[in-house]
Amino acid sequence: MAILEGNKNNFEELVLNNNGKVLVDFNAEWCGPCKMLKPMLDEVAADRDDVSIVSVNIDDEDELSAKYGISSIPCLVLFENGAESKRSVGLIPRDEIENLIGGK
Amino acid sequence: MYDIIIVGAGPAGLTAAIYARRASKKVLVLEAKNYGGQIINTLDIENYPVEAHISGFEFATKLYEQAKNLGAEIVFEKVTEIRDNAGAKEIVTPKNTYKAKALILATGSENRKLGLPKEDELIGKGISYCATCDGAFFRKKNVAVVGGGNTALEDALYLSDIAEKVYLIHRRDEFRGEDSTVNQLKAKDNIEFVYNSTVSKLISEDRLNSIEVTNTSGEKRIIELDGLFVAIGRIPENQNFAKLIKLDQAGYVISGENCMTNVEGLFVAGDNRTKEVRQLVTATADGAVAATAAVKYINNIQ
Ligand SMILES: Cc1cc2nc3c(=O)[nH]c(=O)nc-3n(C[C@H](O)[C@H](O)[C@H](O)COP(=O)(O)OP(=O)(O)OC[C@H]3O[C@@H](n4cnc5c(N)ncnc54)[C@H](O)[C@@H]3O)c2cc1C
């Protein structure tokens, strides 16, 4: 599945109303580690159909990043059935992204 | 069996890989986290020869691709132990044990932590080691910077333009950093200097909300804040190798400009060795020196 761009207007529909797993990637254009995480997220998105990935640009979406208390990026937040279940701060390798999402 | 294994895919390790591949050696680079090392957070590098401005991400990515395109294998595993088995080097990770004729340690350095309880769990929840990375989240909030060197001073200056108030906590009453930066800081009206003090406690509910500082006379004070930026220097992470190689008291691998260590066939490159200037240009220079020495060593033993 392709990575979708999340914003304050579609966040409810894309993330909160989703009954499965959604991994939200909070990132910014100026953040080097975020850019390094991106190709790994693309791979996960291509490999797995049991999780949707939503990218949120924190500079455009300061309301969302404030709401979820983001204070360091990259920050990956996993939602299950619309509720936050796990989060990870900082650049992590591919297998840790998989661990965060959990089994298929 | 590899000819050369390089531990660390930072500027030093990747440059060593380039030189070793151009000498047609079979090269493996083992990296615990991300390629590029500590520079990837830096927005703008202005002192690397030839490129007047380049971001840390771009620098790291170009270097990584250059090493890869020359045929270096790069594998993401953390090295937990190194052994010298009658000259052959064994390199242990949680998944594998690799063998090489020569080994280059290019493990760089890590942010020094305060060493307080709860510090790790509060990273990203109020604690940060990088003001330029995380400062933007503290617009109109109260923050503190701990430290007294140039990084701490520059962090405080940077944050003073974003945050409501910045406390600068330093264990002495004068700064090691540059005078010009100190004067700029003193001219700001939203910076409070907290001298002769150290952070003694991190206070949090779900995120950091205040800190306790203790001054040299033992008086304690609580400071309410949203963010704490730790800038108390960096430390080399060579403990895993201490059984085999000689380190100085601060943990740096003892070596000269020839990048040799006390063990034959084991070389060191970059910020993790004893040296005066820890910068990209000295790290990449070390990479070249260490790889060339490793190639020479291999050619001699064969
Ligand atoms: C905020 C900041 C700004 C900077 N700005 C500049 C600048 O503008 N100009 C400049 O010239 N320099 C700058 N520097 C310094 C520069 O980044 C360093 O000198 C340089 O990165 C050192 O390179 P290195 O390869 O020796 O180490 P590092 O960059 O630290 O790389 C070491 C690598 O080894 C890996 N590693 C460590 N242990 C293991 C292990 N056990 N197993 C596997 N891998 C391991 C690490 O994960 C890391 O990727 C800056 C540094 C910082 C922190």
Coordinates of C-alpha atoms and ligand atoms in Angstrom, one line a residue:
Chain A
M1 CA 0.0 0.0 0.0
A2 CA 1.2 3.5 -0.8
I3 CA 2.0 5.9 2.1
L4 CA -0.8 8.5 2.5
E5 CA -0.3 12.1 3.5
G6 CA -2.2 12.8 6.7
N7 CA -3.5 16.2 7.8
K8 CA -6.0 17.5 10.3
N9 CA -8.9 17.1 7.9
N10 CA -8.3 13.5 7.0
F11 CA -6.7 12.1 10.2
E12 CA -9.9 10.9 11.6
E13 CA -10.9 9.0 8.5
L14 CA -7.4 7.6 7.8
V15 CA -6.3 6.8 11.3
L16 CA -8.9 7.1 14.0
N17 CA -11.7 5.3 12.1
N18 CA -9.5 2.6 10.8
N19 CA -10.2 -0.8 12.5
G20 CA -6.8 -2.2 11.7
K21 CA -3.2 -1.1 12.2
V22 CA -2.1 2.4 11.1
L23 CA 1.5 3.5 11.5
V24 CA 1.8 7.3 11.6
D25 CA 5.2 8.8 10.7
F26 CA 5.6 12.3 12.1
N27 CA 8.4 14.0 10.0
A28 CA 9.6 17.2 8.5
E29 CA 11.5 18.3 5.4
W30 CA 14.5 19.5 7.4
C31 CA 14.9 16.3 9.4
G32 CA 17.8 14.2 8.1
P33 CA 16.9 11.0 10.1
C34 CA 13.3 11.3 8.8
K35 CA 14.6 11.2 5.3
M36 CA 16.6 8.1 6.1
L37 CA 13.6 6.4 7.6
K38 CA 11.4 7.1 4.6
P39 CA 12.8 4.4 2.2
M40 CA 12.4 1.8 4.9
L41 CA 8.8 2.8 5.5
D42 CA 8.3 2.6 1.7
E43 CA 9.6 -1.0 1.8
V44 CA 7.3 -1.9 4.7
A45 CA 4.4 -0.3 2.9
A46 CA 5.2 -2.3 -0.2
D47 CA 5.7 -5.6 1.7
R48 CA 2.8 -5.6 4.1
D49 CA -0.9 -5.2 3.5
D50 CA -1.9 -5.5 7.1
V51 CA -0.9 -2.0 8.1
S52 CA -1.5 1.4 6.5
I53 CA 1.2 4.0 6.8
V54 CA 0.3 7.7 7.1
S55 CA 2.9 10.5 6.9
V56 CA 2.3 13.7 8.8
N57 CA 4.5 16.8 8.1
I58 CA 4.8 18.4 11.5
D59 CA 5.5 21.9 10.1
D60 CA 2.2 21.9 8.1
E61 CA 0.3 20.0 10.8
D62 CA 1.2 21.7 14.1
E63 CA -2.2 21.0 15.5
L64 CA -1.8 17.2 15.0
S65 CA 1.7 17.1 16.4
A66 CA 0.7 19.1 19.4
K67 CA -2.3 16.9 20.0
Y68 CA -0.1 13.8 20.0
G69 CA 2.6 15.4 22.1
I70 CA 5.3 15.1 19.5
S71 CA 8.5 16.7 20.7
S72 CA 11.2 14.9 18.7
I73 CA 11.2 13.4 15.2
P74 CA 11.2 11.0 13.5
C75 CA 8.4 9.7 15.7
L76 CA 6.4 6.6 14.7
V77 CA 3.1 6.1 16.4
L78 CA 1.2 2.9 16.0
F79 CA -2.6 3.1 16.2
E80 CA -4.7 -0.1 16.6
N81 CA -8.5 0.2 16.2
G82 CA -8.1 4.0 16.3
A83 CA -6.2 4.2 19.5
E84 CA -2.5 4.7 20.1
S85 CA -0.8 1.5 21.2
K86 CA 2.9 2.0 20.7
R87 CA 5.4 4.7 19.8
S88 CA 9.0 5.0 18.9
V89 CA 11.2 8.1 18.7
G90 CA 14.3 8.4 16.6
L91 CA 15.7 6.6 13.5
I92 CA 15.3 2.9 13.8
P93 CA 16.3 0.0 11.5
R94 CA 13.8 -1.9 9.3
D95 CA 13.5 -4.8 11.7
E96 CA 12.6 -2.6 14.6
I97 CA 9.9 -0.9 12.5
E98 CA 8.5 -4.4 11.9
N99 CA 8.7 -5.2 15.6
L100 CA 6.8 -2.0 16.4
I101 CA 4.0 -3.0 14.0
G102 CA 4.0 -6.5 15.3
G103 CA 3.0 -9.8 13.7
K104 CA 0.8 -10.1 10.7
Chain B
M1 CA 36.7 -14.4 5.2
Y2 CA 36.8 -10.7 4.4
D3 CA 40.0 -8.8 3.8
I4 CA 38.9 -5.8 5.8
I5 CA 36.0 -5.4 8.2
I6 CA 35.1 -1.9 9.2
V7 CA 33.0 -1.2 12.3
G8 CA 30.8 1.9 11.9
A9 CA 29.4 3.5 8.8
G10 CA 30.1 7.1 9.8
P11 CA 32.3 9.4 7.7
A12 CA 35.5 7.6 8.9
G13 CA 34.2 4.1 8.3
L14 CA 32.7 4.8 4.9
T15 CA 35.8 6.6 3.7
A16 CA 37.9 3.7 4.8
A17 CA 35.5 1.5 2.7
I18 CA 36.1 3.6 -0.4
Y19 CA 39.8 3.4 -0.1
A20 CA 39.8 -0.3 0.7
R21 CA 37.5 -1.1 -2.3
R22 CA 39.6 1.0 -4.6
A23 CA 42.5 -1.3 -3.6
S24 CA 40.3 -4.2 -4.6
K25 CA 39.9 -5.6 -1.1
K26 CA 36.8 -7.6 0.0
V27 CA 35.2 -5.2 2.4
L28 CA 32.3 -5.5 4.9
V29 CA 31.0 -2.5 6.9
L30 CA 29.0 -3.3 10.1
E31 CA 26.8 -0.5 11.4
A32 CA 24.7 -0.6 14.6
K33 CA 22.2 2.2 13.7
N34 CA 22.2 4.3 10.5
Y35 CA 24.7 5.1 7.9
G36 CA 26.3 8.5 8.2
G37 CA 26.9 8.5 11.9
Q38 CA 26.4 11.6 14.1
I39 CA 26.4 14.1 11.2
I40 CA 22.9 13.2 9.9
N41 CA 21.1 15.7 12.2
T42 CA 23.1 18.7 11.1
L43 CA 21.2 21.0 8.9
D44 CA 24.1 22.8 7.3
I45 CA 27.8 21.8 7.1
E46 CA 29.8 24.9 6.2
N47 CA 33.4 23.7 6.8
Y48 CA 33.9 20.7 4.6
P49 CA 36.3 21.6 1.8
V50 CA 34.7 22.1 -1.7
E51 CA 31.0 22.2 -0.6
A52 CA 30.2 25.5 0.9
H53 CA 26.9 24.2 2.2
I54 CA 25.6 20.7 2.4
S55 CA 23.2 19.1 4.8
G56 CA 24.3 16.2 7.0
F57 CA 21.7 14.0 5.4
E58 CA 23.0 14.7 1.9
F59 CA 26.6 14.4 3.0
A60 CA 25.9 11.0 4.6
T61 CA 23.8 9.7 1.7
K62 CA 26.4 10.7 -1.0
L63 CA 29.2 9.0 1.0
Y64 CA 27.1 5.9 1.6
E65 CA 26.3 5.6 -2.0
Q66 CA 29.8 6.1 -3.1
A67 CA 31.0 3.3 -0.8
K68 CA 28.2 1.0 -1.9
N69 CA 28.7 1.7 -5.6
L70 CA 32.4 0.8 -5.2
G71 CA 31.3 -2.6 -3.9
A72 CA 31.5 -2.3 -0.2
E73 CA 29.0 -4.6 1.6
I74 CA 27.2 -2.7 4.3
V75 CA 25.3 -4.7 6.9
F76 CA 23.2 -3.3 9.8
E77 CA 24.4 -5.2 12.9
K78 CA 25.9 -4.0 16.1
V79 CA 29.3 -5.3 17.0
T80 CA 29.4 -6.6 20.5
E81 CA 32.9 -8.2 20.7
I82 CA 36.1 -8.4 18.7
R83 CA 38.7 -11.1 19.1
D84 CA 42.2 -11.6 17.8
N85 CA 42.6 -15.3 16.9
A86 CA 46.3 -15.8 16.0
G87 CA 46.1 -12.7 13.8
A88 CA 42.7 -13.4 12.2
K89 CA 40.1 -11.0 13.5
E90 CA 36.7 -12.2 14.6
I91 CA 33.9 -9.8 14.8
V92 CA 30.9 -10.8 16.8
T93 CA 27.3 -9.4 16.4
P94 CA 24.1 -10.8 17.9
K95 CA 23.4 -12.6 14.6
N96 CA 26.8 -13.6 13.2
T97 CA 30.5 -14.0 13.8
Y98 CA 32.5 -12.6 10.9
K99 CA 36.2 -13.1 10.1
A100 CA 38.7 -10.7 8.5
K101 CA 42.4 -10.3 8.0
A102 CA 42.3 -6.7 9.1
L103 CA 39.9 -4.7 11.2
I104 CA 39.2 -0.9 11.3
L105 CA 37.2 0.5 14.3
A106 CA 35.4 3.6 13.3
T107 CA 32.7 3.7 16.0
G108 CA 32.7 7.5 16.6
S109 CA 31.1 8.9 19.7
E110 CA 27.7 9.2 21.4
N111 CA 25.9 11.9 23.3
R112 CA 26.9 11.9 26.9
K113 CA 23.9 11.4 29.1
L114 CA 23.2 13.0 32.5
G115 CA 22.9 9.5 34.0
L116 CA 19.8 10.2 35.9
P117 CA 16.9 7.8 36.5
K118 CA 14.1 8.0 33.8
E119 CA 16.4 9.8 31.4
D120 CA 16.0 7.2 28.6
E121 CA 12.3 6.9 28.9
L122 CA 11.9 10.7 28.7
I123 CA 13.7 11.0 25.4
G124 CA 11.2 12.5 23.0
K125 CA 9.0 13.3 26.0
G126 CA 10.9 16.5 27.0
I127 CA 14.5 15.4 26.9
S128 CA 16.6 16.0 23.8
Y129 CA 20.2 15.9 22.9
C130 CA 19.8 18.0 19.7
A131 CA 18.5 21.6 19.9
T132 CA 18.4 22.1 16.1
C133 CA 16.4 18.9 15.7
D134 CA 13.8 19.3 18.4
G135 CA 13.8 23.0 19.2
A136 CA 10.9 23.7 16.9
F137 CA 8.6 21.8 19.2
F138 CA 9.2 24.2 22.1
R139 CA 7.8 27.4 20.6
K140 CA 6.8 29.8 23.4
K141 CA 7.6 27.2 26.0
N142 CA 10.1 27.0 28.8
V143 CA 13.3 25.0 28.2
A144 CA 16.7 24.5 29.8
V145 CA 20.0 23.7 28.3
V146 CA 22.6 21.9 30.4
G147 CA 26.3 22.3 29.6
G148 CA 29.0 24.9 29.3
G149 CA 30.8 24.3 26.0
N150 CA 30.2 25.7 22.6
T151 CA 27.4 23.3 21.8
A152 CA 25.5 24.3 24.9
L153 CA 26.0 28.0 24.2
E154 CA 24.9 27.7 20.6
D155 CA 21.9 25.6 21.6
A156 CA 20.8 28.2 24.2
L157 CA 21.2 31.0 21.6
Y158 CA 19.2 29.0 19.0
L159 CA 16.4 28.2 21.5
S160 CA 16.2 31.7 22.8
D161 CA 14.7 32.8 19.5
I162 CA 12.0 30.0 19.7
A163 CA 11.2 29.4 23.3
E164 CA 9.6 31.7 25.9
K165 CA 12.4 31.3 28.3
V166 CA 15.7 29.5 28.4
Y167 CA 17.6 28.4 31.5
L168 CA 21.3 27.7 30.9
I169 CA 22.5 25.4 33.6
H170 CA 26.2 25.1 34.0
R171 CA 28.3 23.5 36.8
R172 CA 30.8 26.3 36.9
D173 CA 30.5 30.0 36.9
E174 CA 32.3 30.6 33.7
F175 CA 31.9 29.1 30.2
R176 CA 34.4 27.1 28.2
G177 CA 32.7 28.2 25.0
E178 CA 33.6 31.2 22.9
D179 CA 33.3 34.7 24.4
S180 CA 31.4 36.2 21.5
T181 CA 28.7 33.6 22.0
V182 CA 28.6 34.3 25.7
N183 CA 28.2 38.0 25.1
Q184 CA 25.4 37.3 22.6
L185 CA 23.6 35.2 25.2
K186 CA 24.0 37.9 27.9
A187 CA 22.3 40.4 25.6
K188 CA 19.2 38.2 25.4
D189 CA 16.5 39.0 27.9
N190 CA 14.9 35.6 28.0
I191 CA 17.9 33.6 29.1
E192 CA 18.5 32.9 32.8
F193 CA 22.0 31.7 33.8
V194 CA 22.0 29.0 36.5
Y195 CA 25.6 28.8 37.5
N196 CA 27.4 26.3 39.7
S197 CA 24.5 23.9 39.4
T198 CA 23.8 20.4 38.1
V199 CA 20.5 18.7 37.3
S200 CA 19.8 16.3 40.1
K201 CA 16.4 15.0 39.3
L202 CA 14.0 14.7 36.4
I203 CA 10.4 15.1 37.4
S204 CA 7.6 13.8 35.1
E205 CA 4.2 12.4 34.9
D206 CA 3.7 11.2 31.3
R207 CA 6.3 13.7 30.2
L208 CA 9.0 15.9 31.7
N209 CA 7.5 18.8 33.6
S210 CA 10.2 20.0 35.9
I211 CA 13.8 19.4 37.0
E212 CA 15.5 19.7 40.3
V213 CA 18.9 21.5 40.2
T214 CA 21.4 21.4 43.0
N215 CA 24.1 24.1 43.4
T216 CA 27.6 23.7 44.7
S217 CA 26.5 24.8 48.2
G218 CA 23.9 22.0 48.2
E219 CA 20.8 24.2 47.7
K220 CA 18.1 22.7 45.7
R221 CA 15.7 24.5 43.3
I222 CA 12.8 23.2 41.2
I223 CA 12.5 24.6 37.6
E224 CA 9.3 24.0 35.8
L225 CA 9.8 23.5 32.1
D226 CA 8.7 21.6 29.0
G227 CA 12.0 20.7 27.5
L228 CA 15.6 19.9 28.7
F229 CA 18.4 20.0 26.2
V230 CA 21.4 18.0 27.3
A231 CA 24.7 19.3 25.7
I232 CA 27.4 18.0 28.0
G233 CA 29.6 16.6 25.4
R234 CA 30.1 13.2 23.7
I235 CA 31.8 10.0 24.7
P236 CA 33.3 7.2 22.7
E237 CA 31.7 3.8 23.0
N238 CA 34.7 1.6 23.0
Q239 CA 33.9 -0.5 26.1
N240 CA 33.1 -3.5 24.1
F241 CA 36.6 -3.6 22.7
A242 CA 38.5 -2.7 25.9
K243 CA 39.6 -6.3 26.4
L244 CA 41.7 -6.2 23.3
I245 CA 42.8 -2.7 22.7
K246 CA 44.3 0.1 24.8
L247 CA 42.0 3.0 25.7
D248 CA 42.9 6.2 27.4
Q249 CA 41.1 7.3 30.6
A250 CA 38.2 8.9 28.7
G251 CA 37.7 5.8 26.6
Y252 CA 39.4 6.8 23.4
V253 CA 41.5 4.3 21.5
I254 CA 45.1 5.2 22.0
S255 CA 46.6 5.9 18.5
G256 CA 48.5 8.5 16.5
E257 CA 48.1 9.9 13.1
N258 CA 49.0 6.5 11.6
C259 CA 45.7 5.1 13.0
M260 CA 47.5 2.0 14.4
T261 CA 46.5 0.5 17.7
N262 CA 48.4 -1.8 20.1
V263 CA 47.1 -4.9 18.1
E264 CA 48.6 -5.8 14.8
G265 CA 46.1 -5.6 11.9
L266 CA 43.7 -3.6 14.0
F267 CA 43.3 0.0 13.0
V268 CA 41.2 2.9 14.3
A269 CA 39.7 5.8 12.4
G270 CA 37.7 8.9 13.4
D271 CA 36.2 10.4 16.5
N272 CA 36.8 7.4 18.6
R273 CA 40.6 7.7 18.8
T274 CA 42.8 10.1 20.8
K275 CA 43.1 13.3 18.7
E276 CA 42.8 17.1 18.9
V277 CA 40.3 17.9 16.2
R278 CA 37.1 15.8 15.9
Q279 CA 35.5 16.9 12.6
L280 CA 34.4 15.4 9.3
V281 CA 37.5 16.3 7.5
T282 CA 39.7 14.6 10.2
A283 CA 37.4 11.6 10.3
T284 CA 37.5 11.1 6.5
A285 CA 41.3 11.6 6.6
D286 CA 41.6 8.9 9.2
G287 CA 39.5 6.6 7.0
A288 CA 42.0 7.0 4.2
V289 CA 45.0 6.5 6.5
A290 CA 43.6 3.5 8.3
A291 CA 42.4 1.7 5.1
T292 CA 45.8 2.3 3.4
A293 CA 47.6 0.9 6.4
A294 CA 45.2 -2.1 6.5
V295 CA 45.8 -2.8 2.8
K296 CA 49.6 -2.7 3.3
Y297 CA 49.3 -5.0 6.4
I298 CA 47.3 -7.5 4.4
N299 CA 49.6 -7.4 1.4
N300 CA 52.6 -8.0 3.8
I301 CA 51.1 -11.0 5.6
Q302 CA 50.2 -12.8 2.4
Ligands
LIG1 C1 25.5 18.3 16.2 C2 26.8 18.0 15.5 C3 27.2 18.9 14.5 C4 28.4 18.7 13.9 N1 28.8 19.6 12.9 C5 29.9 19.4 12.2 C6 30.3 20.3 11.1 O1 29.6 21.2 10.8 N2 31.5 20.0 10.5 C7 32.3 19.0 10.8 O2 33.3 18.8 10.2 N3 32.0 18.1 11.8 C8 30.8 18.3 12.5 N4 30.5 17.5 13.6 C9 31.4 16.4 13.9 C10 31.3 15.2 13.0 O3 30.0 14.8 12.9 C11 32.2 14.1 13.5 O4 33.5 14.5 13.7 C12 32.2 12.9 12.5 O5 30.8 12.4 12.3 C13 33.0 11.7 13.1 O6 32.9 10.6 12.2 P1 33.1 9.1 12.7 O7 32.9 8.3 11.5 O8 34.4 9.1 13.4 O9 32.1 8.8 13.8 P2 30.5 8.9 13.8 O10 29.9 9.9 12.9 O11 30.1 8.9 15.3 O12 30.1 7.4 13.2 C14 30.3 6.3 14.0 C15 29.3 5.2 13.5 O13 29.7 3.9 14.2 C16 28.5 3.3 14.6 N5 28.9 2.4 15.7 C17 29.2 2.7 17.0 N6 29.4 1.6 17.7 C18 29.2 0.6 16.9 C19 29.2 -0.9 17.1 N7 29.6 -1.4 18.3 N8 28.9 -1.7 16.1 C20 28.5 -1.1 14.8 N9 28.5 0.2 14.6 C21 28.8 1.0 15.6 C22 27.6 4.4 15.0 O14 26.3 4.0 15.0 C23 27.9 5.5 13.9 O15 27.1 5.3 12.8 C24 29.3 17.6 14.2 C25 28.9 16.7 15.2 C26 27.6 16.9 15.9 C27 27.2 16.0 16.9

